[in-house]
């Protein structure tokens, strides 16, 4: 019964694993891996893969390896390794002692290559890249054998050894698998196994002048580590026959089972490390951790929580066909999490001075505010109130239309946690006619924001006391791209970059408790959205805030509208 329950729950990958367990494949052992190439920072798509692989290991009491597929010395750096580890930990996963590097297998891979040569299953080819392309054929026409294909085993061994010893310049020779130049699968048309690259590797230094290709290294690394289920994205489906060939011919007993799933695509977002690197290198963003970047470090700095990402990953699930997920869903998951976690505070982003004329000069009183009405255990704090305060400019209108419930001449509103106030006067700059100050009176009987006579006011504004507030920069972000599918329309993602995705608000007035905000700490600025103290620009006692996400939940709205239609 229990077994049935497990089998009927879960996604298609879990169903495959359940089946394998039932058939006692690998004696029920489950080992997955997350195999990044350390050539960039991780992005939200990787987060999906991390949640999936580590999640499977957790669910089945198995193990998940972290393996760096570091076969390309030209593009890989220690900095990327550091950041990848930091990001996975931040997401809440632990590879424990299982940290591996494909480069640790270079000796073993070399031995396997030699074995393949000896068995006549690999040869050294002198064709250049142009010719290789020409000989490969196309999807509709078969390829041609290279003139070097029948080189003798002795000669191949000799040349391969010389390649290894650095006797040839880059590109002079390739080691290729001898499979089938007429295979309908282009990956099987004598793919390259090793290339000459006389370049230092970030881990093996100058030990090697030849490096194994990804398609040879990856499946064998999985096999060396006795990975049971090698989960990867759909584009590797066509590589599976080559992976199986490599493992079968290598003589390594372990046979990892490859399962492909659809990669995550998000609208308004690019998720290719190469393109993200371009944004960094060309200065479109301030770095990999720019809060507009879809990198894990970028959205962390922006104020996203690991819980919201994990929730997002589980809601989108895994599928067999590619689709694009609405960014609004990610934001929805974030709001749901921050709603219960973030302290409610008051911050005035575009200040308008208000004088409460019947409030004593020089007086300050402390008013009580709950930190989060969703969670009493988050306690209360005191906020100072005085004669001169700030409210948002757009919370006041001199000549309001009907149904305007905020402050306007003669109207009464509530100041959150404070008093009812009524506007009595508007003071303007005599030259520019700009409103510079609004005068109000307050009702001393309305302390805390309610009155015994039960009189109702429609509008509530947030505010800060002018004498106690401090000034800070607040940084607002919007999508980096103007198009839902960057590149689709223009052919070049750089042409779709939004010009105004960062707006820095200067001189915002924040309640004094925010002075103690620590970098990364999240708050709800009442009515304005969720914000967090920036981890790069903030200084002790001088925080700078990022808007993480606005209050408007377009996803929830869409869901409601859809439910109504049904
Ligand atoms: P990119 O195309 O961004 O450079 P990649 O696939 O080359 O990504 P890797 O470092 O090879 O990057 O990826 C590590 C793992 O993350 C792989 O198993 C890959 O399938 C997975 N992955 C990468 N992008 C996504 C995505 N958008 N959705 C889900 N999984 C992804
Ligand atoms: Mg890759």
XYZ file of C-alpha atoms and ligand atoms in Angstrom:
598
model
C 0.000 0.000 0.000
C 2.678 2.398 1.146
C 4.736 1.636 -1.940
C 1.788 2.454 -4.156
C 1.372 5.771 -2.462
C 4.947 6.690 -3.157
C 4.713 5.555 -6.741
C 1.592 7.548 -7.447
C 2.916 10.750 -5.889
C 5.718 12.837 -7.287
C 6.994 13.832 -10.676
C 8.035 11.650 -13.588
C 11.625 11.416 -12.347
C 10.458 10.153 -8.995
C 8.313 7.614 -10.788
C 11.375 6.325 -12.650
C 13.318 6.126 -9.403
C 10.454 4.369 -7.627
C 10.414 1.819 -10.426
C 14.181 1.310 -10.199
C 13.926 0.812 -6.449
C 11.118 -1.703 -6.939
C 13.298 -3.597 -9.396
C 16.177 -3.465 -6.952
C 18.442 -1.719 -9.414
C 21.612 -0.507 -7.618
C 20.285 -2.299 -4.507
C 18.013 0.658 -3.892
C 20.942 3.053 -3.580
C 20.211 6.595 -4.902
C 23.067 8.911 -5.825
C 22.457 12.112 -7.773
C 24.773 15.005 -8.535
C 24.755 18.660 -9.393
C 27.498 19.168 -11.994
C 28.194 22.848 -12.716
C 30.921 23.962 -15.013
C 32.786 26.627 -13.025
C 32.634 29.206 -15.809
C 30.173 31.636 -14.273
C 27.873 32.282 -11.363
C 24.808 30.134 -10.806
C 21.415 31.418 -11.910
C 17.791 30.661 -11.069
C 17.781 27.821 -13.598
C 20.598 26.166 -11.700
C 18.585 26.634 -8.520
C 15.896 24.448 -10.063
C 18.456 21.758 -10.843
C 19.986 22.013 -7.349
C 16.591 21.728 -5.657
C 15.778 18.768 -7.867
C 19.004 16.807 -7.374
C 19.502 17.519 -3.681
C 15.761 17.135 -3.168
C 15.789 13.638 -4.703
C 18.698 12.629 -2.490
C 16.822 13.901 0.573
C 13.600 12.187 -0.402
C 15.230 8.802 -1.047
C 17.743 8.918 1.746
C 20.472 9.034 -0.836
C 23.435 11.227 -1.562
C 23.913 14.188 -3.851
C 27.387 14.996 -5.100
C 28.647 18.408 -6.023
C 30.914 17.928 -9.005
C 32.671 20.651 -10.868
C 32.881 19.731 -14.532
C 36.081 21.666 -14.996
C 37.354 20.457 -18.362
C 37.849 23.834 -20.000
C 40.840 25.695 -18.565
C 40.144 28.762 -20.704
C 36.945 29.815 -19.029
C 37.135 28.500 -15.509
C 38.151 30.255 -12.366
C 38.450 29.617 -8.649
C 36.186 32.600 -8.004
C 33.340 30.753 -9.721
C 33.940 27.663 -7.584
C 33.807 29.762 -4.432
C 30.575 31.453 -5.485
C 28.907 28.202 -6.568
C 29.575 26.607 -3.185
C 28.307 29.684 -1.375
C 25.117 29.737 -3.439
C 24.290 26.060 -2.895
C 24.806 26.407 0.854
C 22.665 29.517 0.904
C 19.879 27.593 -0.845
C 20.029 25.237 2.101
C 21.736 22.164 0.667
C 24.777 20.272 1.823
C 26.953 17.980 -0.288
C 28.823 16.960 2.877
C 32.094 15.281 1.895
C 30.988 14.721 -1.678
C 32.831 17.512 -3.432
C 34.409 16.316 -6.652
C 36.198 17.730 -9.651
C 36.309 16.257 -13.129
C 39.938 17.421 -13.176
C 40.667 14.892 -10.425
C 39.856 12.222 -13.005
C 42.262 13.432 -15.692
C 44.638 10.504 -15.086
C 41.863 7.928 -15.210
C 40.357 9.522 -18.299
C 43.728 9.457 -20.023
C 44.090 5.751 -19.265
C 40.643 5.085 -20.696
C 41.557 7.042 -23.842
C 44.687 4.913 -24.234
C 42.614 1.773 -23.749
C 40.189 2.932 -26.454
C 43.101 3.554 -28.837
C 44.510 0.108 -28.121
C 41.148 -1.466 -28.843
C 40.873 0.440 -32.116
C 38.020 2.577 -30.820
C 39.770 5.927 -30.958
C 42.208 7.619 -33.311
C 44.286 10.732 -33.621
C 43.002 12.995 -36.356
C 44.847 15.804 -38.089
C 41.838 17.402 -39.775
C 41.391 21.073 -38.936
C 38.122 22.505 -37.604
C 36.923 23.493 -41.099
C 37.509 20.030 -42.493
C 36.006 18.338 -39.488
C 32.836 20.301 -40.072
C 32.876 19.419 -43.735
C 33.472 15.721 -43.102
C 30.804 15.577 -40.426
C 27.927 15.807 -42.920
C 24.547 17.213 -41.981
C 21.296 16.080 -40.418
C 20.176 14.875 -43.826
C 23.437 13.588 -45.265
C 25.955 11.154 -43.775
C 29.506 12.155 -42.917
C 32.745 10.934 -44.472
C 35.555 9.054 -42.825
C 38.638 11.088 -42.055
C 41.757 9.970 -43.960
C 43.344 9.413 -40.509
C 40.625 7.067 -39.348
C 42.614 3.947 -40.160
C 45.861 5.067 -38.615
C 47.532 2.125 -36.873
C 47.169 1.604 -33.143
C 50.940 2.107 -32.672
C 50.916 5.380 -34.523
C 47.847 6.563 -32.617
C 49.456 5.697 -29.304
C 52.634 7.479 -30.278
C 50.839 10.610 -31.463
C 48.547 10.716 -28.428
C 51.537 10.457 -26.126
C 53.226 13.288 -27.989
C 50.030 15.353 -27.736
C 50.148 14.782 -24.007
C 53.814 15.730 -23.827
C 53.165 19.078 -25.444
C 54.980 18.357 -28.697
C 52.250 19.898 -30.888
C 50.644 23.292 -30.970
C 46.974 23.751 -30.097
C 44.603 22.389 -32.703
C 47.164 20.291 -34.546
C 45.513 17.011 -33.590
C 42.364 15.720 -31.936
C 41.675 12.360 -30.391
C 38.375 11.127 -31.786
C 36.143 8.196 -30.945
C 35.767 5.769 -33.804
C 32.006 5.220 -33.839
C 30.018 5.812 -37.008
C 30.309 8.669 -39.503
C 26.918 7.793 -40.969
C 25.003 7.705 -37.705
C 21.756 9.672 -37.863
C 22.869 11.168 -34.531
C 25.583 13.742 -35.250
C 27.000 13.268 -31.753
C 27.973 9.729 -32.753
C 29.949 10.763 -35.840
C 33.397 10.214 -34.371
C 33.136 12.872 -31.651
C 36.273 14.473 -30.248
C 37.504 12.978 -26.979
C 40.647 15.042 -26.365
C 42.039 18.284 -27.695
C 45.364 20.009 -27.338
C 45.197 23.101 -25.172
C 48.556 24.213 -23.867
C 47.105 26.210 -21.060
C 47.303 26.162 -17.264
C 44.313 24.695 -15.491
C 43.081 26.284 -12.271
C 43.540 23.012 -10.404
C 46.012 20.869 -12.320
C 48.342 23.720 -13.206
C 50.653 22.859 -16.090
C 50.358 19.075 -15.714
C 48.352 18.734 -18.896
C 48.598 20.019 -22.454
C 45.577 18.018 -23.537
C 42.124 18.217 -22.018
C 39.243 15.732 -22.302
C 36.041 16.959 -23.939
C 32.953 17.549 -21.838
C 30.943 14.817 -23.594
C 33.604 12.264 -22.746
C 34.360 13.496 -19.238
C 30.853 14.044 -17.965
C 29.408 10.540 -18.354
C 32.606 8.914 -17.114
C 32.725 11.194 -14.075
C 29.179 10.097 -13.307
C 30.249 6.479 -13.680
C 33.380 6.877 -11.508
C 31.233 8.342 -8.770
C 28.636 5.601 -9.158
C 25.884 8.114 -9.751
C 22.661 6.143 -10.095
C 20.459 8.814 -11.683
C 22.114 11.440 -13.792
C 19.494 14.146 -14.165
C 20.123 16.747 -16.849
C 18.317 19.165 -19.128
C 16.626 18.180 -22.399
C 19.357 19.417 -24.729
C 21.477 16.467 -23.608
C 18.978 13.893 -24.806
C 20.838 13.571 -28.123
C 24.093 13.105 -26.253
C 22.833 10.134 -24.304
C 23.912 7.519 -26.886
C 27.430 8.949 -26.773
C 27.400 8.980 -22.987
C 26.310 5.369 -22.952
C 28.978 4.503 -25.515
C 31.671 6.173 -23.398
C 30.639 4.353 -20.242
C 30.177 0.980 -21.960
C 33.514 1.139 -23.779
C 35.422 2.439 -20.763
C 34.971 -0.764 -18.826
C 33.800 1.139 -15.751
C 31.158 -1.122 -14.211
C 28.759 1.549 -12.968
C 25.959 2.503 -15.400
C 24.338 5.792 -14.445
C 20.833 6.270 -15.797
C 20.412 9.582 -17.536
C 17.033 11.310 -17.204
C 16.306 14.559 -19.028
C 13.929 17.284 -17.871
C 12.941 20.678 -19.259
C 15.165 23.566 -18.284
C 13.651 26.522 -16.535
C 12.978 29.567 -18.676
C 11.615 32.760 -17.141
C 10.123 35.632 -19.064
C 12.096 38.918 -19.139
C 15.158 36.911 -18.194
C 18.155 35.343 -19.877
C 19.701 32.291 -18.344
C 22.858 31.563 -20.167
C 26.127 32.051 -18.356
C 27.742 33.233 -21.541
C 25.211 36.019 -21.984
C 25.247 36.911 -18.308
C 29.019 37.201 -18.545
C 28.569 39.618 -21.452
C 26.319 41.798 -19.282
C 29.014 41.853 -16.612
C 31.956 42.392 -18.942
C 30.295 45.117 -20.965
C 29.210 46.935 -17.819
C 25.455 46.732 -18.323
C 25.298 45.654 -14.690
C 27.622 46.280 -11.757
C 28.691 42.626 -11.489
C 27.447 39.055 -11.238
C 25.692 40.033 -8.015
C 23.942 43.104 -9.400
C 20.447 42.931 -7.854
C 18.903 42.896 -11.350
C 20.798 39.776 -12.374
C 18.986 36.416 -12.378
C 22.006 34.931 -10.643
C 21.547 33.431 -7.208
C 23.995 35.990 -5.823
C 22.086 38.796 -7.556
C 18.669 37.857 -6.268
C 20.114 37.154 -2.821
C 21.482 40.684 -2.748
C 18.138 41.908 -3.995
C 16.503 40.311 -0.934
C 15.140 36.979 -2.181
C 15.051 34.234 0.415
C 16.188 30.624 -0.067
C 12.770 29.449 1.114
C 11.028 31.395 -1.646
C 13.296 29.863 -4.295
C 12.753 26.358 -3.009
C 9.015 26.962 -2.904
C 9.178 28.260 -6.478
C 11.141 25.210 -7.618
C 8.595 22.871 -6.119
C 5.636 24.767 -7.586
C 6.996 24.741 -11.130
C 7.821 21.060 -10.826
C 9.648 19.112 -13.499
C 8.380 18.446 -16.968
C 9.470 16.784 -20.165
C 8.767 19.711 -22.471
C 10.159 23.225 -22.488
C 8.043 26.153 -21.418
C 8.472 29.618 -19.995
C 7.459 30.431 -16.454
C 6.019 33.825 -15.531
C 8.412 35.864 -13.406
C 5.341 36.969 -11.439
C 5.133 33.466 -9.954
C 8.639 33.773 -8.535
C 7.710 37.145 -7.065
C 4.531 35.670 -5.643
C 6.501 32.962 -3.818
C 8.789 35.652 -2.481
C 5.947 37.848 -1.195
C 4.330 34.896 0.531
C 7.551 34.205 2.384
C 8.415 37.805 3.218
C 4.859 38.525 4.297
C 5.316 36.329 7.348
C 8.965 37.171 7.970
C 9.588 40.825 7.228
C 9.134 43.528 9.826
C 6.660 46.253 8.850
C 8.302 49.634 9.047
C 7.642 53.114 7.745
C 9.700 54.813 5.103
C 8.775 57.849 3.047
C 10.361 57.596 -0.360
C 9.208 60.923 -1.799
C 8.773 63.200 1.216
C 6.301 66.033 1.735
C 6.638 68.044 4.958
C 3.572 68.176 7.210
C 3.315 70.479 10.255
C 0.812 69.518 12.902
C 0.039 72.971 14.128
C -1.751 72.071 17.358
C 0.950 69.633 18.455
C 3.320 71.147 21.053
C 6.672 72.283 19.769
C 9.615 70.322 21.089
C 7.449 67.414 22.239
C 8.210 63.832 21.233
C 6.080 60.879 22.179
C 6.744 57.242 21.539
C 3.963 55.285 19.856
C 3.649 51.561 19.737
C 3.704 49.657 16.454
C 3.412 45.925 15.848
C 6.313 44.508 13.881
C 4.194 42.088 11.906
C 0.428 41.676 12.272
C 0.802 38.164 10.761
C 3.003 37.086 13.648
C 2.591 38.445 17.164
C 5.776 36.756 18.291
C 7.698 39.305 16.245
C 6.772 41.817 18.933
C 6.326 45.543 18.933
C 8.540 48.565 18.720
C 8.269 52.236 19.541
C 8.276 54.948 16.939
C 8.719 58.631 17.703
C 6.021 61.160 16.808
C 6.432 64.933 16.799
C 5.074 68.159 15.353
C 6.869 67.962 12.046
C 6.507 64.797 9.978
C 6.859 63.594 6.403
C 4.298 61.760 4.314
C 4.541 60.656 0.681
C 3.986 63.417 -1.852
C 1.427 61.329 -3.630
C -0.542 60.868 -0.421
C -1.631 64.500 -0.736
C -3.618 66.299 -3.417
C -4.698 69.909 -3.325
C -7.588 69.474 -5.753
C -8.520 65.822 -5.514
C -11.006 64.015 -7.700
C -14.019 62.369 -6.071
C -13.252 59.213 -4.134
C -9.791 60.387 -3.239
C -9.347 59.133 0.298
C -5.925 60.402 1.105
C -5.023 63.817 2.485
C -6.472 66.961 0.886
C -7.656 70.339 2.215
C -10.379 69.849 4.817
C -10.063 66.042 4.779
C -9.231 63.850 7.731
C -6.992 60.788 7.461
C -5.296 58.390 9.830
C -1.549 58.408 10.341
C -0.673 54.754 10.814
C -0.091 53.844 14.490
C -0.484 57.562 15.399
C -3.396 60.014 15.155
C -6.142 61.326 12.949
C -5.102 64.530 11.235
C -7.074 67.061 9.208
C -5.516 69.254 6.561
C -5.961 72.958 7.218
C -3.492 74.717 4.944
C -1.286 74.315 1.920
C 1.939 76.339 1.760
C 3.468 76.976 -1.647
C 6.659 78.404 -2.951
C 5.624 81.914 -4.059
C 7.762 81.676 -7.197
C 7.199 78.169 -8.422
C 3.761 77.447 -6.921
C 5.183 74.140 -5.779
C 3.651 72.772 -2.590
C 6.366 72.837 0.036
C 4.436 72.179 3.200
C 1.042 71.070 4.381
C -0.491 72.080 7.686
C -2.756 69.838 9.697
C -4.338 69.643 13.091
C -4.485 66.392 15.000
C -7.142 64.945 17.278
C -5.432 64.120 20.604
C -8.281 61.679 21.333
C -7.286 59.461 18.407
C -3.982 58.172 19.771
C -3.021 54.847 18.180
C -5.136 55.599 15.131
C -8.728 55.196 16.380
C -11.328 57.175 18.305
C -13.926 56.240 20.903
C -16.708 57.905 18.970
C -16.120 55.368 16.208
C -15.687 58.048 13.591
C -14.374 56.583 10.380
C -11.657 57.815 8.084
C -11.040 56.195 4.752
C -7.377 56.901 4.184
C -4.332 55.783 6.122
C -0.883 57.138 5.410
C 2.507 56.065 6.614
C 4.794 58.809 7.907
C 8.026 59.486 9.754
C 8.920 62.121 12.324
C 11.152 64.714 10.655
C 13.396 65.189 13.657
C 13.972 61.467 14.080
C 14.005 60.087 10.561
C 17.273 59.590 8.741
C 18.009 59.985 5.072
C 18.994 57.100 2.862
C 19.196 56.067 -0.752
C 16.617 53.570 -1.909
C 17.290 51.656 -5.100
C 14.371 50.521 -7.236
C 14.762 47.863 -9.898
C 12.722 46.604 -12.772
C 13.338 43.911 -15.398
C 16.681 44.161 -17.163
C 14.959 43.460 -20.467
C 12.049 45.160 -22.136
C 10.944 42.041 -23.948
C 9.346 38.949 -22.429
C 11.607 36.845 -24.560
C 14.820 38.819 -24.919
C 16.470 38.327 -28.267
C 13.437 36.844 -29.978
C 12.419 40.060 -31.707
C 15.779 41.693 -32.269
C 18.105 38.718 -32.644
C 20.458 40.236 -30.090
C 19.625 40.230 -26.397
C 21.700 43.382 -25.887
C 19.212 45.282 -28.048
C 16.444 44.438 -25.598
C 18.124 45.865 -22.525
C 15.911 48.306 -20.638
C 17.408 51.752 -20.212
C 15.750 52.436 -16.872
C 15.942 49.220 -14.884
C 17.666 50.998 -11.984
C 16.286 54.093 -10.287
C 18.075 55.521 -7.263
C 15.884 57.572 -4.940
C 17.936 60.042 -2.925
C 16.916 61.623 0.356
C 14.262 59.122 1.348
C 13.162 59.544 4.983
C 13.258 56.359 7.015
C 12.094 55.588 10.538
C 15.004 55.454 12.991
C 14.762 51.720 13.735
C 16.039 51.097 10.211
C 19.410 52.593 11.086
C 20.244 49.252 12.663
C 19.307 47.230 9.575
C 21.988 44.673 8.834
C 22.937 43.934 5.237
C 20.546 41.414 3.772
C 17.818 42.075 6.344
C 14.334 42.317 4.822
C 11.548 44.738 5.696
C 8.166 45.630 4.413
C 8.083 49.389 3.953
C 4.363 49.837 4.566
C 2.450 50.251 1.294
C 5.704 50.482 -0.671
C 6.916 46.928 -0.990
C 9.614 44.689 0.411
C 13.091 46.107 0.801
C 16.403 44.896 2.113
C 19.597 46.548 3.228
C 22.115 46.250 0.421
C 25.142 44.157 1.271
C 27.566 46.169 -0.829
C 26.547 49.802 -0.547
C 25.459 49.813 3.109
C 27.797 51.026 5.823
C 27.300 50.597 9.575
C 24.799 53.274 10.586
C 24.245 54.253 6.954
C 22.203 51.591 5.227
C 21.211 51.714 1.571
C 18.077 49.821 0.610
C 17.114 47.708 -2.385
C 13.522 47.259 -3.318
C 13.173 43.503 -3.464
C 9.666 43.469 -4.870
C 6.674 45.771 -4.947
C 3.450 45.027 -3.071
C 1.386 44.373 -6.163
C 0.966 40.669 -6.652
C 0.175 40.321 -10.339
C 0.330 36.539 -10.076
C -2.326 36.304 -7.353
C -4.474 38.696 -9.367
C -4.185 36.566 -12.493
C -5.083 33.459 -10.501
C -8.163 35.161 -9.082
C -9.269 36.327 -12.500
C -8.781 32.826 -13.908
C -10.747 31.280 -11.038
C -13.639 33.668 -11.708
C -13.794 32.662 -15.347
C -14.079 28.988 -14.500
P 24.182 27.832 -19.116
O 23.459 27.433 -20.356
O 23.493 28.838 -18.297
O 25.609 28.166 -19.343
P 24.867 25.220 -18.408
O 23.887 24.144 -18.583
O 25.954 25.322 -19.402
O 24.106 26.570 -18.207
P 26.184 23.990 -16.235
O 27.147 24.577 -15.295
O 26.646 22.968 -17.186
O 25.524 25.197 -16.991
O 24.905 23.484 -15.460
C 24.921 22.689 -14.323
C 23.618 21.973 -14.205
O 22.546 22.899 -14.161
C 23.375 21.099 -15.415
O 22.933 19.838 -14.955
C 22.307 21.808 -16.187
O 21.493 20.903 -16.871
C 21.545 22.554 -15.086
N 20.905 23.751 -15.616
C 21.505 24.766 -16.265
N 20.601 25.677 -16.664
C 19.391 25.239 -16.234
C 18.042 25.730 -16.338
N 17.753 26.878 -16.957
N 17.056 24.996 -15.787
C 17.327 23.857 -15.147
N 18.554 23.333 -15.018
C 19.581 24.008 -15.557
Mg 26.864 23.349 -19.680
